[in-house]
Structures are given as structure tokens and as C-alpha cells.
């Protein structure tokens, strides 16, 4: 992927930039065909309209190991030995034995001190003269632990032993031969479980490390709830800093969580349960996510999602199970306990410290309420037998208890009115690039009355999406331009899925790809970055004239940073030809200032180009100064490109109030 497309991309961007440096034209040899087009922007206050503050946010689902082994920084996989189920003997994968049958015997027993996760590990050391280094168990984490030189890691484990025992805890290479950090912990003879805390400071870097717990004397030790966390998580809240940094760069206005199908479950018994995911992490039972087929210990639970929303400065959007999974449903006549459960979840988030569930939140370290003002009643359940009946039970109960909460229906109201009350409705779209590009006008004819649209899942999928192609990002950008222009009826929108662990590519493409130590944004991620100033901005009328206009999509907004105001003109060239474009602006009366104006382009040499770990910045936005910025200017758009022109506005200019 690396070298073939790079020269073409360089030439295209150079030609794009040349117009602002020298005011010239691209040579005919650069582009075989150059189309002509004009784009006029009317920034008159009378035609301007405010975009909702919440328009662009993000959707997090526990899919592709996005949380477990992803943004949640826990390094131990199956830390409570519960992933094999509540029965014993149990499968303890990915834990493995160090030694052989003559030196160690490992099994599981329902003997834990934690009542909601009773399975614990029994490790019996059989050898009198154990091998050098001892025998025991090890955990490779999620496809290897990223252990870095000089970093501190906090180990917590619960143990008991009938006689005094010494255990060696170590961070080692994947084969156990190279030790990065090690400590000896003493377990006094006791019939009671004790909690051991140990700090490990690494003396080297290994991207595929493992945690070892070993002994070298005959005896029996029980282990449970073994956790290893890096000390440098984001704000100390348990999130992987470098991945959170990528989310912060998008400036999301809301966070929808925790799914998706993860909320429903293939069967209700495996659906996400909020109350099982709060409180001390050692007491959370975890559950098997049977839609995406992996175990989660729910260390990343309801409380942590609320905390993540706060850390991102994003409004929380709580998606809850409404008594419906993919294969079974609760009858409306029996839904009352589910309704009570969700009312309790809202009291946990919003209740005072004097309330039952608000006091639980406070005990976890957050006495201030979380501002939950949006809830989605189910996920993609509109066609299910009991959805409407169940929906109304939830809707009426929540409306009575929390009149300010905006409720989201799973039923699409974009073409026909809903037959039930709602504040917003879900709109999900996954399709190929050509189809999504053609949907840029989808909401033009939607009724301006009734509930607003929440485009809570959108993406290009299929063959032309690859693992995140330029082509996919261009179609998505055009679709978002359509949402901007229809933001009087579209209140919120989020791409899906957000993350994929490179080792669990259950769903492709995704916005951010990562492994234990690397990460990069796909073109769809970088495309979203060019929309991050749109929420709360003013949108203006634009007109495009060209015989090529069927392959163009454009919008214009006025936005502000801390010191300056800008008119941003965005345009997608979805076609194979370059476009000589004349941009003219009216309604701002000679207010364009070349100083501070910029041009940004997202493109590449081939439309199916992708980013990768070996070339993470192959397709990223390139920004330069617009030295010749003016009310009327000539630019050339490369083929298959997404461009944004930020025209700085003089302080004396008449700018619509935000």
C-alpha cells in the first residue's frame, strides 16, 4: 500500500496548494480532465440557521474488543476466572500453566469471597524441588501486554493459602525468558482471603509481554480477581490515554453507549445489565457478549461510560435494553421489573447523594450527578413483536419521573410519521459508497414537524469500504454535509463502529484501528475531524452550478474559536475528475482576511487507499495557509477529495450571533 499511491497524492496536493501560493493553474498533464464549477455562499443573517449543539458526536459499542482489551486499560484478560462460566471445572483461557502435570495442578472451585463471581483458581504446587523460576500460571492479556520501560504497573490480586507461601509476580517476555519486572509477595497462612497490592516498574519494553505468578515450594494457593493496570491511565479513570486523545481530537458533543447489539444480546441472559457493572470491580460478575462472541469482565461498566462522557465533555446517551434480544422477548404484561430497573439506572446517574442509587454513585467517587438527558429505548428493535408495547411502558414511566429526558425510538420517522410519542428517532444506515453519497439529500423531504432524527449509526460498508478507504470517507462526508443542511430535522449523528482491535476484526471498517501499543485513524476518522466545529455553528445557503454537480456536495458554516471567527466552506469531489471551482461569498461585506485563512484537503493517489500501522498517515488532512483568500477566489479540487476552506473573518465584519 505504501509507495505506489504516494507520488500521485503528492502531485495532487501540490497542485491544489499551488493555486494559493502562486495563483496559477494546474498543468494539463496533472489531470486529464478538469471540470468547471462555481459555488456561491450567501452568509446573510436572514438566511443563516443555527446547527444543534449536539449534531456530531460518537457511538461506542463493545465490539471488536473496543473496550475489553481496548480503551479500558486493564491488561489481564479473564481476571476473575469467570469467562468459562459459573460452573466448575471451568475453562480459564487465556490463563496457562507454567510447569507440567508432575509439578503443578490447576483447577477451579466455587470458593471465592465475592458472592457474585464465585469461581476462583486453585493452584497446587506438587514439586519439592521445583524448576528454576518456579511453576505457576501466566496471563498474556489481550494478544500480549504492552509493557514499557520505566512505566509503573499496579497489580492487585486476592489470595489465600493454608500455610505461609511466597509467590513471585513478574512481567516477562511472551516466552517467559526475559524478566521486565518482578517482586516477591508473602501470603501468610490464613483461611481468609486477603487482598495484595504490588507496584511493578518495568526495566524494559516488550509489546507482547505476560504476567506470571509462580511459586517454588510445595503447597496450595487460591487466586481470584487478578488485575494489572498501568498507572498512567487518562485522568486516573482507567482509560487508555492515547486512544482517548484521539477521541478528544474529534470534540464529540455526545457519547452513545454501550451499544448497539451489545445492549440487546443474542439472548436476554447475555444482555448488558447496568447494575452488574457498577460498584467495586472485584464484585462485578462480568458477562459473555454473545453477539460479538467474547467475555467482558465489565470493568468498563455503566459508571465508567458516564465518567468517559464527562471526560470527553460529551452529553451521555444511555442505550438500554427494553426487554428484547435478538431471539427472545419479555411480554409487555411482564415488563414492569425492566422499567423499574431503568428508573433505578437514571437515579444512579442523576439522583442526589441521599437517594438509594445516587448514594451508590457517590460511594464510587462521583457525588455530583451525571447529566443524563437522552436515553434510547432499545436498539434496532422496532419490528419486534413487543417493542411498541414495551416502549410505551418505558416512555410513560420516564416521562413522569424525568420530564426533561429526551427519549429515542428505534422506529424510523424520516419518511412516515411515528405512531407513538418520541423526542427523537433512530436512523441507521450501512451501505456502499455510491448509495451513501446518493443519500446526501435523504432528509430534504422529511417533515419539519414531529420528533427529530438521530442518525446514531452510519458508515460505508462492503467491498468499496475495505478496512477504511478514502472512497468510503468521501461518501460519508457528503452524507454528513446533507445532515448539516438538514440539521433542523437531524439533531444528532455518529459513525459506527468507533474502534477495532486489529486482533479481532469482527466488523470492518471502523474509525480507529489499534493493537496493544499502536493506533491510527482511518480516512473516515479524519473526515469526521473536519466536521468537529459544525455543532452549534451557523449554516449558510450555498448554490453549486456545474454540469458536474451530481458528483459534488457542499456546505458553508460560520464558526468561532476562542479568538477568531471563520467561514468554512466544505466540498466533496466524489468524481474522478479535477474541478476548477470559483467560490464567491456574499453577506459578509469584504470581511475575508487572508491572514489566518487556511485550506485543507483529504485525498490520496488511489481511491481505495487505506491507512495502516506501517503507513498510518498515508491519508490525513493536509492544511496550508490561504494567502490569496478573498470574497471571490479560484481553487482546484483534486479528483476524489474532501476539501475545507476556512476564511478568517475580520473583527469588524458583521457576523451572525452564535
Tab-separated table of C-alpha atoms in Angstrom, residues 210-616:
chain	number	residue	atom	x	y	z
A	210	UNK	CA	2.720	-11.516	30.008
A	211	UNK	CA	2.029	-11.605	33.747
A	212	UNK	CA	3.396	-14.596	35.682
A	213	UNK	CA	2.516	-15.816	39.177
A	214	UNK	CA	4.868	-18.556	40.343
A	215	UNK	CA	5.980	-20.466	43.437
A	216	UNK	CA	8.847	-22.855	44.100
A	217	UNK	CA	7.682	-24.765	47.187
A	218	UNK	CA	5.027	-27.417	47.649
A	219	UNK	CA	1.679	-26.004	48.786
A	220	UNK	CA	-1.778	-24.821	47.786
A	221	UNK	CA	-2.781	-21.260	46.874
A	222	UNK	CA	-6.166	-19.922	45.786
A	223	UNK	CA	-6.244	-16.895	43.489
A	224	UNK	CA	-9.044	-14.621	42.359
A	225	UNK	CA	-9.631	-11.198	40.779
A	226	UNK	CA	-6.130	-10.559	39.459
A	227	UNK	CA	-5.777	-7.093	37.923
A	228	UNK	CA	-2.860	-5.300	36.285
A	229	UNK	CA	-3.347	-1.659	35.316
A	230	UNK	CA	-0.842	0.892	34.026
A	231	UNK	CA	-0.534	3.838	36.411
A	232	UNK	CA	-0.882	6.476	33.675
A	233	UNK	CA	-4.489	5.995	32.598
A	234	UNK	CA	-6.397	9.073	31.435
A	235	UNK	CA	-7.150	11.242	34.478
A	236	UNK	CA	-6.643	8.109	36.569
A	237	UNK	CA	-10.037	6.859	35.383
A	238	UNK	CA	-8.814	3.624	33.791
A	239	UNK	CA	-8.848	4.626	30.126
A	240	UNK	CA	-6.002	4.133	27.686
A	241	UNK	CA	-4.606	7.645	27.251
A	242	UNK	CA	-3.526	7.531	23.617
A	243	UNK	CA	-6.917	6.238	22.453
A	244	UNK	CA	-8.823	8.810	24.496
A	245	UNK	CA	-6.625	11.505	22.957
A	246	UNK	CA	-7.899	10.521	19.514
A	247	UNK	CA	-11.485	10.860	20.737
A	248	UNK	CA	-10.813	14.268	22.264
A	249	UNK	CA	-9.470	15.470	18.917
A	250	UNK	CA	-12.932	14.925	17.420
A	251	UNK	CA	-14.569	17.208	20.026
A	252	UNK	CA	-17.636	14.963	20.333
A	253	UNK	CA	-20.798	16.631	21.610
A	254	UNK	CA	-22.354	13.374	22.813
A	255	UNK	CA	-21.409	9.761	23.560
A	256	UNK	CA	-23.906	7.000	22.792
A	257	UNK	CA	-23.192	3.807	24.786
A	258	UNK	CA	-22.764	0.837	25.347
A	259	UNK	CA	-24.279	-0.410	22.054
A	260	UNK	CA	-25.654	-1.495	19.676
A	261	UNK	CA	-26.323	-5.179	19.614
A	262	UNK	CA	-24.222	-5.478	22.775
A	263	UNK	CA	-27.193	-3.971	24.635
A	264	UNK	CA	-29.671	-6.495	23.241
A	265	UNK	CA	-27.694	-9.700	23.410
A	266	UNK	CA	-28.358	-12.628	21.149
A	267	UNK	CA	-30.319	-13.873	24.185
A	268	UNK	CA	-31.577	-11.770	27.080
A	269	UNK	CA	-29.494	-13.725	29.564
A	270	UNK	CA	-26.395	-12.250	27.897
A	271	UNK	CA	-27.614	-8.677	27.520
A	272	UNK	CA	-25.715	-5.843	29.219
A	273	UNK	CA	-27.012	-5.294	32.781
A	274	UNK	CA	-26.072	-1.938	34.236
A	275	UNK	CA	-26.340	-2.876	37.914
A	276	UNK	CA	-23.964	-5.817	37.411
A	277	UNK	CA	-21.397	-3.352	36.048
A	278	UNK	CA	-21.215	-0.898	38.970
A	279	UNK	CA	-19.626	-0.999	42.398
A	280	UNK	CA	-16.171	-2.409	43.228
A	281	UNK	CA	-14.652	-4.068	40.195
A	282	UNK	CA	-13.882	-7.237	42.139
A	283	UNK	CA	-17.593	-7.779	42.739
A	284	UNK	CA	-18.748	-7.402	39.143
A	285	UNK	CA	-19.721	-10.797	37.710
A	286	UNK	CA	-18.973	-9.905	34.072
A	287	UNK	CA	-20.863	-11.495	31.212
A	288	UNK	CA	-20.473	-13.162	27.843
A	289	UNK	CA	-21.301	-10.840	24.948
A	290	UNK	CA	-22.931	-13.460	22.767
A	291	UNK	CA	-23.473	-11.185	19.759
A	292	UNK	CA	-19.778	-10.402	19.294
A	293	UNK	CA	-18.633	-13.615	20.999
A	294	UNK	CA	-16.283	-12.647	23.790
A	295	UNK	CA	-16.272	-12.295	27.543
A	296	UNK	CA	-16.204	-8.915	29.250
A	297	UNK	CA	-15.485	-8.535	32.956
A	298	UNK	CA	-17.466	-5.263	32.880
A	299	UNK	CA	-14.658	-3.270	34.427
A	300	UNK	CA	-15.816	-0.822	31.766
A	301	UNK	CA	-19.333	-0.517	33.121
A	302	UNK	CA	-22.212	1.926	33.331
A	303	UNK	CA	-20.381	4.200	35.770
A	304	UNK	CA	-17.238	4.242	33.623
A	305	UNK	CA	-19.238	5.118	30.498
A	306	UNK	CA	-20.769	8.055	32.351
A	307	UNK	CA	-17.288	9.058	33.515
A	308	UNK	CA	-15.962	8.774	29.956
A	309	UNK	CA	-18.738	11.067	28.711
A	310	UNK	CA	-17.734	13.627	31.309
A	311	UNK	CA	-14.039	13.312	30.462
A	312	UNK	CA	-14.814	13.906	26.782
A	313	UNK	CA	-17.102	16.839	27.524
A	314	UNK	CA	-19.855	14.912	25.741
A	315	UNK	CA	-23.517	14.509	26.669
A	316	UNK	CA	-24.227	10.898	27.716
A	317	UNK	CA	-26.756	8.972	25.623
A	318	UNK	CA	-27.723	5.828	27.558
A	319	UNK	CA	-28.984	2.987	25.357
A	320	UNK	CA	-30.777	0.398	27.478
A	321	UNK	CA	-32.360	-2.979	26.922
A	322	UNK	CA	-36.145	-2.802	26.680
A	323	UNK	CA	-36.797	-6.478	27.347
A	324	UNK	CA	-35.902	-7.604	23.833
A	325	UNK	CA	-32.918	-9.523	22.487
A	326	UNK	CA	-32.249	-10.983	19.062
A	327	UNK	CA	-34.014	-14.240	19.948
A	328	UNK	CA	-36.312	-13.720	22.938
A	329	UNK	CA	-38.604	-11.029	24.298
A	330	UNK	CA	-40.365	-10.082	27.503
A	331	UNK	CA	-44.090	-9.672	27.105
A	332	UNK	CA	-45.395	-6.174	27.782
A	333	UNK	CA	-47.548	-7.527	30.612
A	334	UNK	CA	-44.351	-8.616	32.414
A	335	UNK	CA	-42.098	-5.656	31.572
A	336	UNK	CA	-42.573	-3.734	34.857
A	337	UNK	CA	-39.360	-5.061	36.540
A	338	UNK	CA	-37.349	-3.950	33.492
A	339	UNK	CA	-38.906	-0.489	33.689
A	340	UNK	CA	-38.085	-0.249	37.395
A	341	UNK	CA	-34.526	-1.319	36.626
A	342	UNK	CA	-34.062	1.544	34.161
A	343	UNK	CA	-35.591	4.086	36.531
A	344	UNK	CA	-33.011	2.898	39.059
A	345	UNK	CA	-30.251	3.417	36.463
A	346	UNK	CA	-31.374	7.004	35.989
A	347	UNK	CA	-31.426	7.556	39.742
A	348	UNK	CA	-27.868	6.192	39.843
A	349	UNK	CA	-26.806	8.778	37.249
A	350	UNK	CA	-28.908	11.749	38.325
A	351	UNK	CA	-30.063	11.126	41.880
A	352	UNK	CA	-28.918	13.048	44.925
A	353	UNK	CA	-26.425	11.527	47.321
A	354	UNK	CA	-29.376	10.972	49.661
A	355	UNK	CA	-31.153	8.690	47.180
A	356	UNK	CA	-30.608	4.928	47.184
A	357	UNK	CA	-28.770	4.700	43.880
A	358	UNK	CA	-27.303	8.203	43.948
A	359	UNK	CA	-25.543	7.231	47.157
A	360	UNK	CA	-24.000	4.235	45.348
A	361	UNK	CA	-22.642	6.581	42.676
A	362	UNK	CA	-21.265	8.878	45.371
A	363	UNK	CA	-19.589	5.943	47.092
A	364	UNK	CA	-17.835	5.178	43.806
A	365	UNK	CA	-16.298	8.661	43.879
A	366	UNK	CA	-18.719	10.898	41.989
A	367	UNK	CA	-21.104	12.734	44.341
A	368	UNK	CA	-22.177	15.149	41.594
A	369	UNK	CA	-24.926	13.818	39.320
A	370	UNK	CA	-24.190	12.900	35.717
A	371	UNK	CA	-26.351	14.960	33.313
A	372	UNK	CA	-28.166	12.143	31.503
A	373	UNK	CA	-30.751	13.859	29.311
A	374	UNK	CA	-31.001	11.387	26.416
A	375	UNK	CA	-31.977	7.713	26.536
A	376	UNK	CA	-32.583	5.270	23.712
A	377	UNK	CA	-35.296	2.724	24.413
A	378	UNK	CA	-33.699	-0.335	22.840
A	379	UNK	CA	-31.573	-0.776	19.736
A	380	UNK	CA	-32.896	-1.747	16.294
A	381	UNK	CA	-35.973	-3.363	17.862
A	382	UNK	CA	-38.761	-1.541	16.031
A	383	UNK	CA	-40.020	-4.580	14.129
A	384	UNK	CA	-40.068	-6.870	17.153
A	385	UNK	CA	-43.413	-8.187	18.456
A	386	UNK	CA	-43.381	-6.446	21.849
A	387	UNK	CA	-41.413	-3.313	21.004
A	388	UNK	CA	-44.215	-0.776	20.825
A	389	UNK	CA	-45.927	-2.072	23.930
A	390	UNK	CA	-42.698	-2.205	25.918
A	391	UNK	CA	-41.593	1.167	24.542
A	392	UNK	CA	-44.692	2.921	25.824
A	393	UNK	CA	-44.228	1.474	29.319
A	394	UNK	CA	-40.686	2.864	29.465
A	395	UNK	CA	-41.662	6.139	27.818
A	396	UNK	CA	-44.523	6.891	30.214
A	397	UNK	CA	-42.576	5.955	33.342
A	398	UNK	CA	-39.500	8.001	32.376
A	399	UNK	CA	-41.567	10.980	31.252
A	400	UNK	CA	-43.292	11.057	34.627
A	401	UNK	CA	-40.104	10.700	36.668
A	402	UNK	CA	-37.767	12.803	34.469
A	403	UNK	CA	-39.766	15.194	32.247
A	404	UNK	CA	-36.603	16.728	30.761
A	405	UNK	CA	-35.158	13.495	29.392
A	406	UNK	CA	-35.270	13.173	25.602
A	407	UNK	CA	-36.404	9.702	24.559
A	408	UNK	CA	-35.294	7.986	21.362
A	409	UNK	CA	-37.437	5.485	19.476
A	410	UNK	CA	-35.955	2.681	17.383
A	411	UNK	CA	-38.537	3.324	14.659
A	412	UNK	CA	-37.574	5.402	11.615
A	413	UNK	CA	-39.676	8.535	11.253
A	414	UNK	CA	-37.832	10.062	8.301
A	415	UNK	CA	-40.419	9.170	5.661
A	416	UNK	CA	-43.627	8.453	7.591
A	417	UNK	CA	-44.799	9.803	10.968
A	418	UNK	CA	-44.280	7.650	14.056
A	419	UNK	CA	-47.345	6.011	15.593
A	420	UNK	CA	-46.059	6.600	19.135
A	421	UNK	CA	-44.626	9.554	21.082
A	422	UNK	CA	-40.879	10.229	20.902
A	423	UNK	CA	-38.451	13.131	21.082
A	424	UNK	CA	-36.062	11.598	18.571
A	425	UNK	CA	-35.944	8.505	16.369
A	426	UNK	CA	-33.024	6.297	15.355
A	427	UNK	CA	-31.842	6.224	11.760
A	428	UNK	CA	-29.194	3.616	10.910
A	429	UNK	CA	-27.555	3.250	7.525
A	430	UNK	CA	-24.792	0.886	6.372
A	431	UNK	CA	-24.361	0.676	2.611
A	432	UNK	CA	-21.853	1.036	-0.215
A	433	UNK	CA	-20.209	4.346	-1.068
A	434	UNK	CA	-22.281	5.147	-4.149
A	435	UNK	CA	-25.536	4.563	-2.283
A	436	UNK	CA	-24.494	6.652	0.734
A	437	UNK	CA	-23.311	9.507	-1.478
A	438	UNK	CA	-26.730	9.482	-3.150
A	439	UNK	CA	-28.354	9.757	0.299
A	440	UNK	CA	-26.930	13.229	0.925
A	441	UNK	CA	-30.408	14.602	0.246
A	442	UNK	CA	-32.281	11.944	2.229
A	443	UNK	CA	-33.741	14.347	4.786
A	444	UNK	CA	-34.651	17.123	2.318
A	445	UNK	CA	-38.264	15.950	2.194
A	446	UNK	CA	-38.624	14.854	5.816
A	447	UNK	CA	-41.453	16.559	7.666
A	448	UNK	CA	-40.299	19.548	9.677
A	449	UNK	CA	-42.822	18.649	12.387
A	450	UNK	CA	-42.554	15.900	14.968
A	451	UNK	CA	-39.544	14.173	16.510
A	452	UNK	CA	-36.014	14.845	15.255
A	453	UNK	CA	-33.708	12.289	13.670
A	454	UNK	CA	-30.767	10.726	15.483
A	455	UNK	CA	-28.510	9.191	12.831
A	456	UNK	CA	-26.900	7.081	15.507
A	457	UNK	CA	-25.112	4.635	13.191
A	458	UNK	CA	-23.818	5.366	9.700
A	459	UNK	CA	-20.907	4.086	7.627
A	460	UNK	CA	-19.912	2.846	4.206
A	461	UNK	CA	-19.534	-0.939	4.273
A	462	UNK	CA	-18.849	-3.638	1.720
A	463	UNK	CA	-16.181	-4.120	-0.909
A	464	UNK	CA	-15.518	-0.435	-1.524
A	465	UNK	CA	-15.018	0.217	2.192
A	466	UNK	CA	-12.116	-2.179	2.722
A	467	UNK	CA	-10.667	-1.588	6.170
A	468	UNK	CA	-11.283	2.125	5.804
A	469	UNK	CA	-10.848	3.505	2.296
A	470	UNK	CA	-10.650	7.066	1.017
A	471	UNK	CA	-13.729	6.350	-1.105
A	472	UNK	CA	-15.771	5.417	1.967
A	473	UNK	CA	-14.798	8.625	3.763
A	474	UNK	CA	-15.823	10.789	0.790
A	475	UNK	CA	-19.305	9.278	0.618
A	476	UNK	CA	-19.677	9.687	4.377
A	477	UNK	CA	-18.545	13.316	4.180
A	478	UNK	CA	-21.178	14.042	1.541
A	479	UNK	CA	-23.806	12.336	3.714
A	480	UNK	CA	-22.790	14.489	6.704
A	481	UNK	CA	-22.975	17.623	4.570
A	482	UNK	CA	-26.559	16.601	3.889
A	483	UNK	CA	-27.161	16.234	7.618
A	484	UNK	CA	-25.707	19.697	8.234
A	485	UNK	CA	-28.058	21.213	5.666
A	486	UNK	CA	-30.998	19.362	7.238
A	487	UNK	CA	-29.984	19.940	10.830
A	488	UNK	CA	-33.365	21.499	11.526
A	489	UNK	CA	-34.716	17.919	11.487
A	490	UNK	CA	-31.495	15.997	12.271
A	491	UNK	CA	-30.337	16.660	15.813
A	492	UNK	CA	-27.532	14.115	16.297
A	493	UNK	CA	-25.273	11.840	14.229
A	494	UNK	CA	-22.489	9.347	14.973
A	495	UNK	CA	-20.287	6.993	12.949
A	496	UNK	CA	-20.141	3.276	13.753
A	497	UNK	CA	-18.225	1.329	14.851
A	498	UNK	CA	-15.743	3.571	16.592
A	499	UNK	CA	-12.920	1.106	17.379
A	500	UNK	CA	-11.452	-2.167	16.153
A	501	UNK	CA	-8.709	-4.152	17.829
A	502	UNK	CA	-6.508	-5.396	14.991
A	503	UNK	CA	-6.692	-8.877	16.536
A	504	UNK	CA	-10.498	-9.044	16.495
A	505	UNK	CA	-11.732	-7.714	13.163
A	506	UNK	CA	-15.321	-8.796	13.664
A	507	UNK	CA	-16.644	-5.716	11.859
A	508	UNK	CA	-14.919	-3.601	9.242
A	509	UNK	CA	-14.389	-0.782	8.620
A	510	UNK	CA	-14.066	1.244	11.807
A	511	UNK	CA	-12.912	4.758	12.635
A	512	UNK	CA	-9.874	3.865	14.780
A	513	UNK	CA	-7.664	0.774	14.492
A	514	UNK	CA	-5.392	-0.244	17.363
A	515	UNK	CA	-3.398	-3.047	18.917
A	516	UNK	CA	-1.697	-3.235	22.305
A	517	UNK	CA	0.597	-0.284	21.584
A	518	UNK	CA	-0.261	1.345	18.240
A	519	UNK	CA	-3.261	3.163	16.807
A	520	UNK	CA	-4.253	5.061	13.700
A	521	UNK	CA	-7.306	6.754	12.260
A	522	UNK	CA	-8.912	5.550	9.059
A	523	UNK	CA	-9.866	8.185	6.459
A	524	UNK	CA	-13.360	8.101	7.999
A	525	UNK	CA	-11.843	9.249	11.304
A	526	UNK	CA	-10.018	12.138	9.646
A	527	UNK	CA	-13.111	13.063	7.665
A	528	UNK	CA	-15.041	13.476	10.916
A	529	UNK	CA	-12.381	15.833	12.220
A	530	UNK	CA	-13.374	18.338	9.522
A	531	UNK	CA	-16.911	18.389	10.978
A	532	UNK	CA	-15.924	18.925	14.604
A	533	UNK	CA	-16.649	22.677	14.504
A	534	UNK	CA	-20.096	22.213	12.956
A	535	UNK	CA	-22.072	21.530	16.139
A	536	UNK	CA	-23.506	24.835	17.339
A	537	UNK	CA	-22.265	26.725	14.264
A	538	UNK	CA	-24.372	28.783	11.840
A	539	UNK	CA	-25.105	27.163	8.492
A	540	UNK	CA	-25.488	29.277	5.361
A	541	UNK	CA	-27.150	28.843	1.993
A	542	UNK	CA	-24.914	27.520	-0.795
A	543	UNK	CA	-25.527	27.093	-4.513
A	544	UNK	CA	-23.413	24.919	-6.814
A	545	UNK	CA	-23.579	25.403	-10.578
A	546	UNK	CA	-21.876	22.848	-12.803
A	547	UNK	CA	-22.637	20.072	-15.251
A	548	UNK	CA	-20.575	18.010	-12.798
A	549	UNK	CA	-22.665	18.974	-9.742
A	550	UNK	CA	-24.097	15.463	-9.387
A	551	UNK	CA	-20.688	14.397	-8.063
A	552	UNK	CA	-20.252	17.351	-5.704
A	553	UNK	CA	-21.599	18.072	-2.226
A	554	UNK	CA	-21.014	21.371	-0.417
A	555	UNK	CA	-21.936	23.325	2.697
A	556	UNK	CA	-20.843	26.512	4.467
A	557	UNK	CA	-20.823	27.358	8.158
A	558	UNK	CA	-19.665	30.190	10.380
A	559	UNK	CA	-17.799	29.019	13.456
A	560	UNK	CA	-15.705	30.557	16.218
A	561	UNK	CA	-12.662	29.552	18.208
A	562	UNK	CA	-11.552	31.414	21.327
A	563	UNK	CA	-10.303	34.436	19.390
A	564	UNK	CA	-11.461	34.376	15.777
A	565	UNK	CA	-14.436	33.786	13.510
A	566	UNK	CA	-14.322	31.731	10.306
A	567	UNK	CA	-16.468	30.975	7.317
A	568	UNK	CA	-15.816	27.328	6.463
A	569	UNK	CA	-16.720	26.064	3.009
A	570	UNK	CA	-16.613	22.269	2.698
A	571	UNK	CA	-16.893	20.435	-0.600
A	572	UNK	CA	-16.665	16.793	-1.599
A	573	UNK	CA	-15.499	15.907	-5.096
A	574	UNK	CA	-16.760	12.342	-5.396
A	575	UNK	CA	-15.809	12.039	-9.056
A	576	UNK	CA	-12.667	11.039	-10.976
A	577	UNK	CA	-12.025	14.481	-12.483
A	578	UNK	CA	-10.385	17.556	-11.026
A	579	UNK	CA	-12.665	20.570	-10.613
A	580	UNK	CA	-11.751	24.198	-11.244
A	581	UNK	CA	-14.010	25.858	-8.695
A	582	UNK	CA	-14.900	29.508	-8.246
A	583	UNK	CA	-16.013	30.276	-4.678
A	584	UNK	CA	-17.867	33.527	-4.062
A	585	UNK	CA	-19.286	34.801	-0.793
A	586	UNK	CA	-21.886	37.461	-0.090
A	587	UNK	CA	-23.459	38.798	3.062
A	588	UNK	CA	-20.207	39.390	4.936
A	589	UNK	CA	-19.148	42.573	3.112
A	590	UNK	CA	-15.396	42.395	2.403
A	591	UNK	CA	-14.759	40.615	5.667
A	592	UNK	CA	-12.362	37.919	4.491
A	593	UNK	CA	-8.864	38.227	5.925
A	594	UNK	CA	-6.088	36.301	4.193
A	595	UNK	CA	-4.184	36.271	7.480
A	596	UNK	CA	-5.361	33.170	9.335
A	597	UNK	CA	-7.300	31.675	6.410
A	598	UNK	CA	-6.472	28.064	5.536
A	599	UNK	CA	-7.234	25.332	3.024
A	600	UNK	CA	-7.402	21.653	3.990
A	601	UNK	CA	-7.677	18.643	1.669
A	602	UNK	CA	-8.197	14.933	2.333
A	603	UNK	CA	-7.223	12.858	-0.706
A	604	UNK	CA	-4.825	10.216	-1.998
A	605	UNK	CA	-3.413	8.786	-5.206
A	606	UNK	CA	-5.901	5.904	-5.367
A	607	UNK	CA	-9.492	5.994	-4.245
A	608	UNK	CA	-9.186	2.645	-2.420
A	609	UNK	CA	-6.075	3.701	-0.482
A	610	UNK	CA	-6.127	2.997	3.264
A	611	UNK	CA	-4.053	3.870	6.299
A	612	UNK	CA	-2.186	1.134	8.164
A	613	UNK	CA	0.215	0.557	11.044
A	614	UNK	CA	3.111	0.741	8.581
A	615	UNK	CA	1.765	3.928	6.971
A	616	UNK	CA	-0.686	5.484	9.454
